[in-house]
Amino acid sequence: MKISRLCWICNINIADTAEHALKKTDIIRGYGKASYHNLGEKQPIHFKNGKETKLQGANSDVIKNTKDLCKQCNNTLTQPYDFSYDNFIQYVINNCDLICERRFIDFEEIYGADFPSQQTNLFKYFIKSFGCRIYANPNFEVPIDVVEIIKNDLNHFTTGLKITMSINNEVKNKFGNQCFHFVGKTEMHYYNLTDNPDQFGFSFSEHIGWFFINYYYLIDINERSGTEWIANRKVLFIGELEEFNFY
Ligand SMILES: [Zn+2]
């Protein structure tokens, strides 16, 4: 019997919704909303732990985490974060040549004058995604700084989470500049921290085609993966990573 868990954000309500392990709008953008049965060879395949599963549709359980959030937290509270993320990814797709050429992203070009609050919401989307990834593994607890930022919808905060963004030329050369239907995440690594034995460090990446978003919690970033970002700069330089292991 599966015991239901509490929502990791409010820690009050039963978790009755599941955040998608891969974002639904990213899947729909690549493959559409209809059933994927008739796509034949083009039917998207999800790889996890060496196992292949054909996706039946964008709502497939395969790409959802187990139930981890309540409706209130997943929909009402964090919806502005999802919205900022969708706008961000759409910008990356629409401007992929420019991004590859310039190697930086200017958040004001994406969000206009409202960029300070929008980029904070984007960062909070990454925090939510990070929390869901950690919570999906029963051996780990979502770090308290991460919970507090989302639960209280903080606009000023300190956190152990750092983001970088990078280009992966191997994926780009293999699948082409427009390979944004190829979405996924890399394996999550965890680290023992000598100065903080009660807390693990974590790292993993999520990618839309060749565009990688890299997560580092309480560990140093790989400097080649781009400038460290905590929603604290308007212009973000993107790095380049060669190797990665698909999750
Ligand atoms: Zn909740």
mmCIF file of N, CA, C and O in Angstrom, residues 4 8 19 22 48 50 57 71 80 84 107 109 116 139 145 148 150 155 159 171 190 205-206 212 226 231-232:
data_model
loop_
_atom_site.group_PDB
_atom_site.id
_atom_site.type_symbol
_atom_site.label_atom_id
_atom_site.label_comp_id
_atom_site.label_asym_id
_atom_site.label_seq_id
_atom_site.Cartn_x
_atom_site.Cartn_y
_atom_site.Cartn_z
ATOM 1 N N SER A 4 0.032 8.115 1.333
ATOM 2 C CA SER A 4 0.147 9.434 0.719
ATOM 3 C C SER A 4 1.014 10.341 1.584
ATOM 4 O O SER A 4 1.054 10.221 2.804
ATOM 5 N N TRP A 8 5.259 18.993 -0.145
ATOM 6 C CA TRP A 8 6.540 19.415 0.448
ATOM 7 C C TRP A 8 6.655 20.928 0.641
ATOM 8 O O TRP A 8 7.500 21.392 1.396
ATOM 9 N N GLU A 19 3.788 17.290 -9.841
ATOM 10 C CA GLU A 19 4.522 18.148 -10.765
ATOM 11 C C GLU A 19 5.158 17.230 -11.804
ATOM 12 O O GLU A 19 5.673 16.166 -11.468
ATOM 13 N N LEU A 22 9.208 16.032 -16.256
ATOM 14 C CA LEU A 22 9.555 16.844 -17.424
ATOM 15 C C LEU A 22 8.382 17.787 -17.619
ATOM 16 O O LEU A 22 7.234 17.386 -17.486
ATOM 17 N N LYS A 48 14.725 6.219 -18.436
ATOM 18 C CA LYS A 48 14.960 6.399 -17.003
ATOM 19 C C LYS A 48 15.581 5.132 -16.467
ATOM 20 O O LYS A 48 15.052 4.050 -16.685
ATOM 21 N N GLY A 50 17.961 3.407 -17.413
ATOM 22 C CA GLY A 50 18.259 2.426 -18.447
ATOM 23 C C GLY A 50 17.032 1.791 -19.067
ATOM 24 O O GLY A 50 17.129 0.930 -19.926
ATOM 25 N N GLY A 57 1.273 10.206 -24.215
ATOM 26 C CA GLY A 57 0.742 11.562 -24.369
ATOM 27 C C GLY A 57 1.415 12.470 -23.368
ATOM 28 O O GLY A 57 2.196 12.007 -22.535
ATOM 29 N N LYS A 71 -2.904 20.937 -4.505
ATOM 30 C CA LYS A 71 -3.397 21.766 -5.623
ATOM 31 C C LYS A 71 -3.085 23.239 -5.407
ATOM 32 O O LYS A 71 -2.655 23.942 -6.315
ATOM 33 N N PRO A 80 2.690 31.764 -11.271
ATOM 34 C CA PRO A 80 3.512 32.825 -11.890
ATOM 35 C C PRO A 80 4.925 32.338 -12.243
ATOM 36 O O PRO A 80 5.523 32.832 -13.202
ATOM 37 N N SER A 84 6.638 32.457 -16.051
ATOM 38 C CA SER A 84 7.939 33.069 -16.375
ATOM 39 C C SER A 84 8.863 32.063 -17.055
ATOM 40 O O SER A 84 9.617 32.414 -17.964
ATOM 41 N N PHE A 107 17.953 39.312 -19.594
ATOM 42 C CA PHE A 107 16.574 39.073 -19.148
ATOM 43 C C PHE A 107 15.631 40.227 -19.493
ATOM 44 O O PHE A 107 14.437 40.031 -19.612
ATOM 45 N N GLU A 109 15.550 41.638 -22.326
ATOM 46 C CA GLU A 109 15.060 41.348 -23.680
ATOM 47 C C GLU A 109 13.908 40.351 -23.661
ATOM 48 O O GLU A 109 13.093 40.322 -24.569
ATOM 49 N N PRO A 116 13.117 42.500 -13.294
ATOM 50 C CA PRO A 116 13.568 42.088 -11.949
ATOM 51 C C PRO A 116 12.619 41.072 -11.288
ATOM 52 O O PRO A 116 13.064 40.062 -10.754
ATOM 53 N N ASN A 139 14.948 9.089 0.024
ATOM 54 C CA ASN A 139 16.137 9.126 0.886
ATOM 55 C C ASN A 139 16.552 10.548 1.253
ATOM 56 O O ASN A 139 17.408 10.733 2.123
ATOM 57 N N ASP A 145 15.831 25.950 3.219
ATOM 58 C CA ASP A 145 15.867 27.268 2.542
ATOM 59 C C ASP A 145 15.002 27.250 1.280
ATOM 60 O O ASP A 145 14.321 28.228 0.957
ATOM 61 N N GLU A 148 11.240 27.340 2.339
ATOM 62 C CA GLU A 148 10.831 28.655 2.852
ATOM 63 C C GLU A 148 10.611 29.671 1.732
ATOM 64 O O GLU A 148 9.676 30.468 1.778
ATOM 65 N N ILE A 150 9.669 29.197 -1.362
ATOM 66 C CA ILE A 150 8.425 28.953 -2.106
ATOM 67 C C ILE A 150 7.218 29.153 -1.194
ATOM 68 O O ILE A 150 6.259 29.823 -1.565
ATOM 69 N N ASN A 155 10.687 37.352 -2.053
ATOM 70 C CA ASN A 155 11.339 38.025 -3.182
ATOM 71 C C ASN A 155 12.793 38.373 -2.894
ATOM 72 O O ASN A 155 13.554 38.701 -3.787
ATOM 73 N N THR A 159 20.001 31.410 -0.611
ATOM 74 C CA THR A 159 19.776 29.979 -0.825
ATOM 75 C C THR A 159 21.079 29.297 -1.227
ATOM 76 O O THR A 159 21.985 29.952 -1.754
ATOM 77 N N VAL A 171 25.165 17.580 -28.413
ATOM 78 C CA VAL A 171 23.741 17.447 -28.740
ATOM 79 C C VAL A 171 23.409 18.283 -29.976
ATOM 80 O O VAL A 171 22.692 17.836 -30.881
ATOM 81 N N TYR A 190 24.746 13.273 -5.583
ATOM 82 C CA TYR A 190 24.715 13.894 -4.255
ATOM 83 C C TYR A 190 26.083 13.778 -3.615
ATOM 84 O O TYR A 190 26.873 12.904 -3.959
ATOM 85 N N SER A 205 21.318 18.329 -14.219
ATOM 86 C CA SER A 205 20.970 19.280 -15.279
ATOM 87 C C SER A 205 19.636 18.901 -15.907
ATOM 88 O O SER A 205 19.259 17.732 -15.906
ATOM 89 N N GLU A 206 18.954 19.916 -16.417
ATOM 90 C CA GLU A 206 17.759 19.689 -17.238
ATOM 91 C C GLU A 206 18.046 20.303 -18.600
ATOM 92 O O GLU A 206 18.734 21.317 -18.672
ATOM 93 N N PHE A 212 21.131 23.709 -21.795
ATOM 94 C CA PHE A 212 21.166 23.040 -20.496
ATOM 95 C C PHE A 212 21.026 24.018 -19.337
ATOM 96 O O PHE A 212 21.653 25.088 -19.337
ATOM 97 N N GLY A 226 29.053 28.142 -17.150
ATOM 98 C CA GLY A 226 28.421 29.455 -17.248
ATOM 99 C C GLY A 226 28.523 30.250 -15.959
ATOM 100 O O GLY A 226 29.032 29.755 -14.950
ATOM 101 N N ALA A 231 19.216 34.686 -9.719
ATOM 102 C CA ALA A 231 18.314 35.789 -10.080
ATOM 103 C C ALA A 231 18.935 37.136 -9.740
ATOM 104 O O ALA A 231 18.239 38.101 -9.472
ATOM 105 N N ASN A 232 20.272 37.174 -9.706
ATOM 106 C CA ASN A 232 20.952 38.372 -9.216
ATOM 107 C C ASN A 232 21.658 39.165 -10.312
ATOM 108 O O ASN A 232 22.401 40.077 -10.027
#
